[in-house]
XYZ file of N, CA and C in Angstrom:
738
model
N 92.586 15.654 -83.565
C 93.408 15.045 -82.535
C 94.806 14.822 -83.072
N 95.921 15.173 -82.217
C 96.989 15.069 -82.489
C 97.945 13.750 -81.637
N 98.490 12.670 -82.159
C 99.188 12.229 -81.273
C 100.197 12.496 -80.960
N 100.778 12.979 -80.298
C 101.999 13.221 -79.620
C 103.134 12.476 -78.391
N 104.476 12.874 -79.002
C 105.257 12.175 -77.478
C 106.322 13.228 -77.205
N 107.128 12.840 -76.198
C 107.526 13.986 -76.095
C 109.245 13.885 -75.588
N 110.437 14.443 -75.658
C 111.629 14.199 -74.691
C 111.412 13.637 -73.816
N 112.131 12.684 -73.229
C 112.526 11.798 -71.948
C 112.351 13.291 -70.468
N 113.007 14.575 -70.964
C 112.828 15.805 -69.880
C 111.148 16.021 -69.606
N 110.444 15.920 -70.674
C 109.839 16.781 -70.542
C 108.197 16.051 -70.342
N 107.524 16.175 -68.948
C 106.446 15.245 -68.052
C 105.133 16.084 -68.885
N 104.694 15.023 -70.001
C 103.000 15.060 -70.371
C 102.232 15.445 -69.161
N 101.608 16.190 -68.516
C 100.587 16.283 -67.770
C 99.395 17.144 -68.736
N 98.268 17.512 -67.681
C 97.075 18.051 -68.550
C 97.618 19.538 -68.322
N 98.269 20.109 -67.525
C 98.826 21.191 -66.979
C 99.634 21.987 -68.665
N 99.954 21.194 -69.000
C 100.963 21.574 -70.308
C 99.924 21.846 -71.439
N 98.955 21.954 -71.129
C 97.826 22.482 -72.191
C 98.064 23.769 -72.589
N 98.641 24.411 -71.135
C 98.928 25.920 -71.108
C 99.935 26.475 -72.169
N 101.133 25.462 -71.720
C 101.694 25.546 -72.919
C 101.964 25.393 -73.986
N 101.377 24.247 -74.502
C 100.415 24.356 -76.101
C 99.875 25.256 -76.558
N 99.282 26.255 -75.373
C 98.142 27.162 -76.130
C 99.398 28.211 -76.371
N 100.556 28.846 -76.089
C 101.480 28.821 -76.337
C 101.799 29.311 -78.014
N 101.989 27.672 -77.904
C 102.575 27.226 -79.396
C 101.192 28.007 -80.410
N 100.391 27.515 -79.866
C 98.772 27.987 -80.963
C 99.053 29.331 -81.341
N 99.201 30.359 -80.182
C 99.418 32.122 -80.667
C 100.426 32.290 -81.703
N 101.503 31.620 -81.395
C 102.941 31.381 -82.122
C 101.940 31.342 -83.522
N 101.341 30.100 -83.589
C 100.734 29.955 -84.824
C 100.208 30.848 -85.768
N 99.347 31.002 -84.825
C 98.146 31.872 -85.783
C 98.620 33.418 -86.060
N 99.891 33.751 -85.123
C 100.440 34.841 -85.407
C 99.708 36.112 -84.492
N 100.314 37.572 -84.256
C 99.922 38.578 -83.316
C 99.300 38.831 -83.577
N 98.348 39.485 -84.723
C 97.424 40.076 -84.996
C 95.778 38.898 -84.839
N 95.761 38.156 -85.018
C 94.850 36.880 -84.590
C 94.918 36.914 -83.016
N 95.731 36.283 -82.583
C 96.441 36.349 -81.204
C 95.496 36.577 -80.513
N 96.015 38.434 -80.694
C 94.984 39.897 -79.991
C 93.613 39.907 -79.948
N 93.399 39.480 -81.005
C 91.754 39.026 -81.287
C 91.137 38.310 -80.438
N 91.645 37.151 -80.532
C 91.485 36.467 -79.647
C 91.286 36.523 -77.926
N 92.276 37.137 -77.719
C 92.562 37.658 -76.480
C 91.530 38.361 -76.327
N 91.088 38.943 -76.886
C 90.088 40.201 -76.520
C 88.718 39.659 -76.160
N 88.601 38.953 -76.796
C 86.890 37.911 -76.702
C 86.651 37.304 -75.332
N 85.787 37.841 -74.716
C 85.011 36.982 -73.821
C 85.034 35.655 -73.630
N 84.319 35.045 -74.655
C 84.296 33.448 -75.126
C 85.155 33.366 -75.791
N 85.889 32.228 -76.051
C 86.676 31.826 -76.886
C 86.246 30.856 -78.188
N 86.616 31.396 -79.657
C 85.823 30.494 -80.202
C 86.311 29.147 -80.420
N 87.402 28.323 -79.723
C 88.169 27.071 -79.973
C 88.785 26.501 -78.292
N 88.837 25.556 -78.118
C 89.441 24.952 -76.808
C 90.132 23.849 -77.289
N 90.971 23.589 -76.273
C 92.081 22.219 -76.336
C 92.984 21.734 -75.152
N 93.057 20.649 -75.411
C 93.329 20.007 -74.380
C 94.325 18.696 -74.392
N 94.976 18.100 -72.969
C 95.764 17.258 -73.449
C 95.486 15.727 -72.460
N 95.234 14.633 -73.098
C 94.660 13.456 -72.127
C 95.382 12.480 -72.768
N 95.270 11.406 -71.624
C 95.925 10.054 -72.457
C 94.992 9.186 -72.652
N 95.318 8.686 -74.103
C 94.324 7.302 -74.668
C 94.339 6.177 -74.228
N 93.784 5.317 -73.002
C 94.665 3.828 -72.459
C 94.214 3.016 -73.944
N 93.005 3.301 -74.461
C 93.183 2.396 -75.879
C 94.321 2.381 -76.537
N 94.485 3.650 -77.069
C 95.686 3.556 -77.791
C 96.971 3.971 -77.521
N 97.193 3.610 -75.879
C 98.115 3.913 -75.194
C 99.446 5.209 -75.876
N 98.521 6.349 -75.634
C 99.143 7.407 -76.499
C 98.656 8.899 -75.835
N 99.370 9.743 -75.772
C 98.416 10.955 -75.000
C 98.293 11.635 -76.591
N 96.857 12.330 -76.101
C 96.540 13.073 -77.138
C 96.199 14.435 -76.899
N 96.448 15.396 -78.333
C 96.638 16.603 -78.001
C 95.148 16.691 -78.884
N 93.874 17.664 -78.291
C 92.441 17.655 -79.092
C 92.040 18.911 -78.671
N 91.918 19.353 -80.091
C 91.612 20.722 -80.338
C 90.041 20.725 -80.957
N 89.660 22.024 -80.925
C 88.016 21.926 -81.278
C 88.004 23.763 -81.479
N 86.956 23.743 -83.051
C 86.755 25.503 -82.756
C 85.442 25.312 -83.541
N 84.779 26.259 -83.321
C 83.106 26.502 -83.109
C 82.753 27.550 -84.503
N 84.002 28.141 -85.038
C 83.399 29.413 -86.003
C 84.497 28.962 -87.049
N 83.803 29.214 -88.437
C 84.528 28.844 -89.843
C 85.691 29.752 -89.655
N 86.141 30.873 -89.152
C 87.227 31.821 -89.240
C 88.306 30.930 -88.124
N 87.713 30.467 -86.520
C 89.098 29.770 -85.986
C 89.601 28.338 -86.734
N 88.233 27.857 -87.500
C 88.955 26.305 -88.029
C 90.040 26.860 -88.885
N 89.674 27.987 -89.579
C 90.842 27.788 -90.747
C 92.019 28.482 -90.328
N 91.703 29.408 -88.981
C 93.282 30.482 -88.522
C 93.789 29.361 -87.712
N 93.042 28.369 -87.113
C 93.528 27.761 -85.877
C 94.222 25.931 -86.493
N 92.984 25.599 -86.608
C 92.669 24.228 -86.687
C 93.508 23.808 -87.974
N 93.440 24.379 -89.351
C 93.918 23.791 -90.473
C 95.545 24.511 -90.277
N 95.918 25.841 -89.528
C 97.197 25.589 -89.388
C 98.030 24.075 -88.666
N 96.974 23.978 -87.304
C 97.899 22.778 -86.748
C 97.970 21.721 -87.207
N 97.042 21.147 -88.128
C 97.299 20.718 -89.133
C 98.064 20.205 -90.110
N 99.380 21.597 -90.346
C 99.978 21.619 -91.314
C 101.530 21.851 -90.260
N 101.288 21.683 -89.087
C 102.678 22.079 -88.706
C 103.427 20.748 -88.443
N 104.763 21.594 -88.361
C 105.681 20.572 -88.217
C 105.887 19.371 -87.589
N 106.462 18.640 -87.606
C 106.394 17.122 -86.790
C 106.819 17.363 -85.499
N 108.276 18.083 -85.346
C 109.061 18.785 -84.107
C 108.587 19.817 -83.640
N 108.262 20.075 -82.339
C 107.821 21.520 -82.159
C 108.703 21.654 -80.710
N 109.600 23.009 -80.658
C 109.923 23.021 -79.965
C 109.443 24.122 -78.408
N 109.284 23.575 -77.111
C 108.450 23.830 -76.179
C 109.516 25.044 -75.475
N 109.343 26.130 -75.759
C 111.138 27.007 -75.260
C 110.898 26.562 -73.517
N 109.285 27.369 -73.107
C 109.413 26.740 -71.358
C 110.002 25.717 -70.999
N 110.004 24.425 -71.301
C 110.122 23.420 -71.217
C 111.611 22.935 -71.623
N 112.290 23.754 -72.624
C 113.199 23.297 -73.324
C 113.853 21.764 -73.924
N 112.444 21.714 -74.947
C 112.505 20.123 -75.327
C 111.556 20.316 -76.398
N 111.253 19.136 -77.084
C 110.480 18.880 -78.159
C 109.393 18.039 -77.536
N 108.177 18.396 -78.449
C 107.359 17.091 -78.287
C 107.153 16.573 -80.132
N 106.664 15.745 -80.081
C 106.843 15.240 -81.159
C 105.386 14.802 -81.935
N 104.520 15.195 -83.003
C 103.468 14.669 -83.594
C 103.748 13.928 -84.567
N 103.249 12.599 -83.903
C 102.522 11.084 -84.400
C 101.737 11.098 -85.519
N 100.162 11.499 -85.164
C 99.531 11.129 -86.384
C 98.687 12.519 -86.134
N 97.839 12.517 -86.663
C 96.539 13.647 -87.334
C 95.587 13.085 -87.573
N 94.357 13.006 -86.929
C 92.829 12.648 -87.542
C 92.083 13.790 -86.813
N 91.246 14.409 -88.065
C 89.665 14.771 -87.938
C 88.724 13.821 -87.766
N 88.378 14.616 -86.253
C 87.127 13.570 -85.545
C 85.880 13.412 -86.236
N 86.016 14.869 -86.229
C 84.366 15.965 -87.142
C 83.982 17.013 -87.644
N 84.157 17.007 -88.447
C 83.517 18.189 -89.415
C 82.140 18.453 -89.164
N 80.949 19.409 -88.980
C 79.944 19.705 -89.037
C 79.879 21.091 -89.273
N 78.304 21.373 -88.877
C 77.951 22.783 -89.122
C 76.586 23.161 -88.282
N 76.226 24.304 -88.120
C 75.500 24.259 -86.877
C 73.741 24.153 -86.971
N 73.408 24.111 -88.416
C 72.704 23.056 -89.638
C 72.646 22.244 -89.297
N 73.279 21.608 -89.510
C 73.833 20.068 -89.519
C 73.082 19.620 -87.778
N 73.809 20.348 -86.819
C 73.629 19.947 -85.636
C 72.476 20.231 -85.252
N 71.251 21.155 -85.345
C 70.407 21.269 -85.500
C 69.301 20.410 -86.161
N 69.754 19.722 -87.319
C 68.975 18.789 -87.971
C 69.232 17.477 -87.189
N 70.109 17.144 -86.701
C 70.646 15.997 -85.629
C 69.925 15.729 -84.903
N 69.295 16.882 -83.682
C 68.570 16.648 -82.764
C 66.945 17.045 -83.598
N 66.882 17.393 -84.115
C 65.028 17.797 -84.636
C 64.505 17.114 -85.629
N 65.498 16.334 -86.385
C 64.653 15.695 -87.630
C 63.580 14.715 -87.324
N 64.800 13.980 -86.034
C 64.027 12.437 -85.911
C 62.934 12.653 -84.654
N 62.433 11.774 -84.297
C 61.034 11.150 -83.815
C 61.783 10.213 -82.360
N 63.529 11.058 -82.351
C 64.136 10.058 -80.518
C 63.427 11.402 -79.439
N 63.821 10.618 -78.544
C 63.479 11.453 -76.985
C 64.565 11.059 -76.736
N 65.169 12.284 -75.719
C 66.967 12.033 -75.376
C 66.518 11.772 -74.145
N 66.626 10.726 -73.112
C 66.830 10.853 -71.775
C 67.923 11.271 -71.415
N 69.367 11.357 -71.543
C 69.989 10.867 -70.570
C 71.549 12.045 -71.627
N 72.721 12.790 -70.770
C 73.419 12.759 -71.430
C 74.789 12.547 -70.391
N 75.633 11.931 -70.822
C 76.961 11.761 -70.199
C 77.860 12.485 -70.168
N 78.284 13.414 -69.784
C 79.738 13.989 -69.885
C 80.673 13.750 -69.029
N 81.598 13.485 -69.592
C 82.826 12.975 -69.044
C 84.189 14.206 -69.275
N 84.298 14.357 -67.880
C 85.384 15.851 -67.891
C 86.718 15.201 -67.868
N 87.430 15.158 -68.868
C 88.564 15.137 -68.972
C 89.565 15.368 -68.668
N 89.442 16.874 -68.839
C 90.893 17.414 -67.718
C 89.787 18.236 -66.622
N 90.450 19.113 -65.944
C 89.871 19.671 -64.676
C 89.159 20.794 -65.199
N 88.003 20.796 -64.912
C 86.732 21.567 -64.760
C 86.091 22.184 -63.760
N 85.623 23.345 -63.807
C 85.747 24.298 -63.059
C 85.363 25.261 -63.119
N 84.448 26.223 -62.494
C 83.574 27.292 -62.727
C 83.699 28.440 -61.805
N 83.544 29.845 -61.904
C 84.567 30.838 -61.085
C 83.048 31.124 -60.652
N 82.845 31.137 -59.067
C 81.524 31.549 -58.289
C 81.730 32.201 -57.329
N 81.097 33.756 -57.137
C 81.439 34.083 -55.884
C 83.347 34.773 -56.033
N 84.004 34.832 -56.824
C 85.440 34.339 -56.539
C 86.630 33.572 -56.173
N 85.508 31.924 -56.297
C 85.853 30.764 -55.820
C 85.992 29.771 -56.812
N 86.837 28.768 -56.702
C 86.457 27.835 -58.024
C 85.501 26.537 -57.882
N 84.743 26.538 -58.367
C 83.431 25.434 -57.905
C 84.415 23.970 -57.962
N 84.158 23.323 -56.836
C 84.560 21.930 -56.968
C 83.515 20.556 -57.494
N 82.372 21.609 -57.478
C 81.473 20.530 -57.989
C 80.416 20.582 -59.364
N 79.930 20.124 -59.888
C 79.123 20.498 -61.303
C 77.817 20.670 -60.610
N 77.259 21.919 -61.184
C 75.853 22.105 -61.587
C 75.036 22.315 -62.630
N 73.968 21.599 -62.443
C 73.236 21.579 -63.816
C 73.413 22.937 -64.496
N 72.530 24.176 -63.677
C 72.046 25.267 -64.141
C 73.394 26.322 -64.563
N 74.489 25.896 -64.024
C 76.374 26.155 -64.930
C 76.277 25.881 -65.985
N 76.224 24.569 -66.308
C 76.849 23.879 -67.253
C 75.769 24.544 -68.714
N 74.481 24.015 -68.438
C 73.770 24.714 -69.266
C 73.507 26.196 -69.868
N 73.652 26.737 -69.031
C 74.347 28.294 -68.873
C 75.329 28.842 -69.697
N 76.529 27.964 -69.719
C 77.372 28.430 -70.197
C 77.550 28.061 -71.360
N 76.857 26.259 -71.905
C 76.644 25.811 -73.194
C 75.965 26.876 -73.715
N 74.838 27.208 -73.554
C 73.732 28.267 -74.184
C 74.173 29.540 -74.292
N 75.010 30.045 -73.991
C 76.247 31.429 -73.767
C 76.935 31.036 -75.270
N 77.284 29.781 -75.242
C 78.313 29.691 -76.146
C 77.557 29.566 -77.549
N 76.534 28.623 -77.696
C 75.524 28.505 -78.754
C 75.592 29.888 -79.461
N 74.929 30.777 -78.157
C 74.222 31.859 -79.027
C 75.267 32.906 -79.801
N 76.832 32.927 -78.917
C 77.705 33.652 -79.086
C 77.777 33.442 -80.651
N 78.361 31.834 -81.723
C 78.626 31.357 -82.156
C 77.914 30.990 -83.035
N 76.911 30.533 -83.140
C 76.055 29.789 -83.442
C 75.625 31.047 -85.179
N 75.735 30.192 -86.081
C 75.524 30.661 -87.863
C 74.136 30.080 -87.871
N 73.197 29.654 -87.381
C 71.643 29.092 -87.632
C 71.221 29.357 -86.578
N 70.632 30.752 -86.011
C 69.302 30.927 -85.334
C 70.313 30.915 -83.726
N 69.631 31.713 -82.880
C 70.041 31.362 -81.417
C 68.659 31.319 -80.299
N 68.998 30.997 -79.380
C 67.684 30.581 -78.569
C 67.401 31.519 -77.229
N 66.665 31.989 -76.874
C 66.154 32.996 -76.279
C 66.345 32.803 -74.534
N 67.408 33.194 -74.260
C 68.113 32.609 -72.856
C 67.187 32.886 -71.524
N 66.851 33.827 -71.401
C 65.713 34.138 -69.982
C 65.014 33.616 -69.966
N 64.392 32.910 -71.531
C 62.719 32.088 -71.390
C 63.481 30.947 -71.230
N 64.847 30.119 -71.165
C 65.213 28.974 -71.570
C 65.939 28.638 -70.387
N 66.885 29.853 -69.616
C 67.160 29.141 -68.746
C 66.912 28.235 -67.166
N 65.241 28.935 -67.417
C 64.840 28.330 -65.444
C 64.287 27.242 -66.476
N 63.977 26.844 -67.699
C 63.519 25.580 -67.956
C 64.403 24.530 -68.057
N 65.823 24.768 -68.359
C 66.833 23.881 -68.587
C 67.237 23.705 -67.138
N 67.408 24.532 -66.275
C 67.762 24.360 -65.010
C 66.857 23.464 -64.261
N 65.372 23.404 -64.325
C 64.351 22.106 -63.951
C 64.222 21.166 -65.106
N 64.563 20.785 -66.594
C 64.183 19.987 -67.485
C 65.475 18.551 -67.325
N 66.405 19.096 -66.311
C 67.611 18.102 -66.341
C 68.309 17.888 -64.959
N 68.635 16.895 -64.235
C 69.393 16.803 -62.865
C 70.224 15.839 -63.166
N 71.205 15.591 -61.865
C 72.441 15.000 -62.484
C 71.518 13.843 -61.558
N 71.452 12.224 -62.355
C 71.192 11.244 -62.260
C 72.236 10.873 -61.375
N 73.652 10.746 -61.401
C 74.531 9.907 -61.383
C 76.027 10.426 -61.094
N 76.664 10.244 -60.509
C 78.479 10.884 -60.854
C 79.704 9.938 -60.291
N 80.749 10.283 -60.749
C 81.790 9.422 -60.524
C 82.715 10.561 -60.843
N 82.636 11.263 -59.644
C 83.917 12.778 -59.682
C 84.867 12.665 -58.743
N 86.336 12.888 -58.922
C 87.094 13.439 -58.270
C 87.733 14.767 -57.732
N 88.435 14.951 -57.095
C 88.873 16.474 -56.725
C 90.129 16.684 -57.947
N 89.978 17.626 -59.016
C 90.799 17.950 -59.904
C 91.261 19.186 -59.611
N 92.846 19.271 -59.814
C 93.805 20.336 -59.635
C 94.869 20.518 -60.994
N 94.778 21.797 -61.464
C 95.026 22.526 -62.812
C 95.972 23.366 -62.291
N 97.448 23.161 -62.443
C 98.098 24.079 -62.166
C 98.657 25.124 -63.036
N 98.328 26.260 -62.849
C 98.811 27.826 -63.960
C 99.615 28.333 -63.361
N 100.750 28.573 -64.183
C 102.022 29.551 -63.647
C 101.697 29.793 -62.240
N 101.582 28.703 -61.385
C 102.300 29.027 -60.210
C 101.118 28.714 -59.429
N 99.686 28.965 -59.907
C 98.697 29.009 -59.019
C 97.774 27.703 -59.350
N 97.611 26.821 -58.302
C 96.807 25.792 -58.711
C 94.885 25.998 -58.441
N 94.708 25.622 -59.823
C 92.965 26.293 -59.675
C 92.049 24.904 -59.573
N 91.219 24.633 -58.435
C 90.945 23.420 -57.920
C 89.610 23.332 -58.902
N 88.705 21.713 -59.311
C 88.133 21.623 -59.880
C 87.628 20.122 -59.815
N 87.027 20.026 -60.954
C 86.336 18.150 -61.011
C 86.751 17.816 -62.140
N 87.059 16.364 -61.881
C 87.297 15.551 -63.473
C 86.408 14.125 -62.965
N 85.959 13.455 -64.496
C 85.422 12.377 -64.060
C 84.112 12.375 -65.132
N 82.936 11.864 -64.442
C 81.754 11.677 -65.450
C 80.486 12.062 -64.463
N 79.871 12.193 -64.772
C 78.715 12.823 -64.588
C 77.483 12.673 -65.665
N 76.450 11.916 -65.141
C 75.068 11.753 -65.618
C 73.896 12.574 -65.632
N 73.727 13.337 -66.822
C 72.255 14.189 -66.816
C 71.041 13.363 -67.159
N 69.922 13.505 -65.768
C 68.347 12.668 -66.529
C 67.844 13.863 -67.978
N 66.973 13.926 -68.396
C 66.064 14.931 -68.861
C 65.145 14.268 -68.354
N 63.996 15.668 -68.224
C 62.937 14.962 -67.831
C 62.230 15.188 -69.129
N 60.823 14.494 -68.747
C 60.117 13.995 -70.192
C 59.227 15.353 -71.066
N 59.997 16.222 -71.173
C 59.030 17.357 -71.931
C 60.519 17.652 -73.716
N 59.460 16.681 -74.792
C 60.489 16.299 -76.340
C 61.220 17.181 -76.671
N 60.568 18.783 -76.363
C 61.631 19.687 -77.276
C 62.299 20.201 -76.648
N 62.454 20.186 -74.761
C 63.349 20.685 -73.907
C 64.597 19.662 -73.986
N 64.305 18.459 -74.063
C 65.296 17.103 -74.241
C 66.494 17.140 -75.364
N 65.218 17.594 -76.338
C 66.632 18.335 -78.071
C 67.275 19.180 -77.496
N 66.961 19.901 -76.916
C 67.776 21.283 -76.459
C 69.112 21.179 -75.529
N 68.375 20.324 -74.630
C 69.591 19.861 -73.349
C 70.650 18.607 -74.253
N 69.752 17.765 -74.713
C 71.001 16.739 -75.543
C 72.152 17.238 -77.099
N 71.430 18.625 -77.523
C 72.114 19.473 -78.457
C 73.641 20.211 -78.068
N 73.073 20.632 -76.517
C 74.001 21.797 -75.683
C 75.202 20.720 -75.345
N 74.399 19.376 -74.653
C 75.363 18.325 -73.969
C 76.149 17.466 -75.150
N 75.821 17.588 -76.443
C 76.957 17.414 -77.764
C 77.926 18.389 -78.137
N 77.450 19.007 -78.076
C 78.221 20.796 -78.336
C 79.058 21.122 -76.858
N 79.146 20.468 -76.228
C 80.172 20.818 -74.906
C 81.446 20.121 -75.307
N 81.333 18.948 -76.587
C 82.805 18.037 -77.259
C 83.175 19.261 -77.989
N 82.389 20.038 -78.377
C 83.579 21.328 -78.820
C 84.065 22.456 -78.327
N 82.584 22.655 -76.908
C 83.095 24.054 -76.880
C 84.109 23.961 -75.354
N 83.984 22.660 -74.882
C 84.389 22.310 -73.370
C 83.360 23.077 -72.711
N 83.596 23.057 -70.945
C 83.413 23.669 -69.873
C 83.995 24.526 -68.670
N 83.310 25.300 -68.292
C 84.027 26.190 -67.570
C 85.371 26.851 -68.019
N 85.918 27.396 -67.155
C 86.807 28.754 -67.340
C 88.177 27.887 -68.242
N 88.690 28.621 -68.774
C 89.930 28.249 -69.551
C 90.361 26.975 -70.303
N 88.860 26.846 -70.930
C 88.772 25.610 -71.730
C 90.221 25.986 -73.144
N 90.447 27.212 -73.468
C 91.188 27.382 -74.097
C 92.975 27.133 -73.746
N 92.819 27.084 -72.521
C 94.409 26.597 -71.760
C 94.529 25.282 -71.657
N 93.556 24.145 -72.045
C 93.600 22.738 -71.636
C 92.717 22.571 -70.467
N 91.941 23.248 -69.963
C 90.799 22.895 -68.506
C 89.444 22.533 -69.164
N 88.498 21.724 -68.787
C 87.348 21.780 -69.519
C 87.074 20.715 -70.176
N 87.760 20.036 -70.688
C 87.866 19.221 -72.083
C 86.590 18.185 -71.562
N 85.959 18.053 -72.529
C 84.913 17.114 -72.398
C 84.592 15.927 -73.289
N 83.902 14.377 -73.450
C 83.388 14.110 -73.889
C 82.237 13.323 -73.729
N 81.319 13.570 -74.702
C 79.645 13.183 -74.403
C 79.496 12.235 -74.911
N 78.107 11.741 -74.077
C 77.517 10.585 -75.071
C 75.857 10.936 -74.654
N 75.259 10.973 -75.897
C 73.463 11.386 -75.440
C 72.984 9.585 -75.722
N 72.077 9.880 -74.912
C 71.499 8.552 -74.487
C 70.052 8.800 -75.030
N 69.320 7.787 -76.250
C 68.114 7.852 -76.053
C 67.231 6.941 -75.344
């Protein structure tokens, strides 16, 4: 997480994610870039929200494979305090620097399987605008059998320990979890010119009571703080954070 502020010109919205991601190519340089570009999934997302705790907007980046932490993550890291926004023609300015989390997909794996919890329940809370391309439409609302879908897409893409067998997994994740609960609004993401409609807000998953479908759904619903949701989690859309409930 980066704190950031910015010129008196130049209006923080979540919209300016776009142009952060921007600055990131700048970073990592053309030949990365391209790479990037080329991939289906993306292996890193980021995003831009404000902290009312620490009355501060923050810039939070996340990448899923040892090759983007170190092209992506440990450059921004190391960059400058001033960065200048050419669209925008202004600076924003970085505050401070903290690593949230370090892990490994080991690690996350041993998280949910060691112990002897049952996950009921997981929270995600969409941050910036979220949003899923259906039909040729942009979904205004969350569905279970999406969200899981696309976590388990991303797992297997990514994932350095073992991946999980999607046809046998997904009509079970699609009945093993329903949304308990929500507190959504109508979210609007505007891209060069075109505004792509969506949800922000929170949203409650039950599990239902079968132990090793529960690891699975509360694993995917931790792993959405890195990989986000829906389309252009890499432009600032998507941004998520969880909380698993036992």
């Amino acid at each position: 997480e980066l704190g950031i502020t910015a010129d008196p010109s130049i209006k923080i919205v979540q919209s300016i994610g776009s142009v952060l991601h921007g600055v990131l190519m700048e970073l990592v340089g053309t030949e990365y870039a391209g790479q990037l570009h080329e991939m289906g999934l993306r292996p890193y997302s980021q995003y831009i929200f404000f902290d009312k705790e620490k009355g501060q907007y923050i810039w939070r980046l996340s990448a899923v494979t040892a090759e983007a932490v170190n092209r992506i993550l440990r450059p921004v890291l190391d960059m400058p305090e001033k960065i200048f926004l050419k669209q925008k023609r202004g600076y924003i300015y970085i505050q401070d620097r903290t690593i949230l989390e370090e892990t490994s997909y080991e690690a996350l794996m041993a998280k949910f399987w060691s112990g002897e919890a049952e996950y009921a329940q997981a929270k995600l809370r969409c941050v910036t605008t979220t949003s899923f391309k259906v039909d040729q439409q942009y979904a205004i609302f969350p569905e279970v059998f999406r969200i899981y879908r696309y976590l388990l897409r991303q797992w297997n893409q990514f994932s350095t320990f073992g991946t999980m067998d999607t046809d046998l997994l997904l009509g079970a994740l699609e009945t093993g979890a329903f949304i308990k609960d929500y507190n959504l609004r109508m979210g609007i993401y505007s891209l060069e010119g075109v505004k792509i409609r969506g949800f922000r807000g929170q949203v409650v998953m039950q599990f239902k009571r079968n132990p090793e479908l529960q690891r699975i759904l509360a694993l995917l619903s931790y792993y959405s703080e890195f990989t986000g949701l829906g389309i252009k989690t890499a432009l600032g859309m998507g941004g998520v954070k969880s909380e698993i409930i036992v």
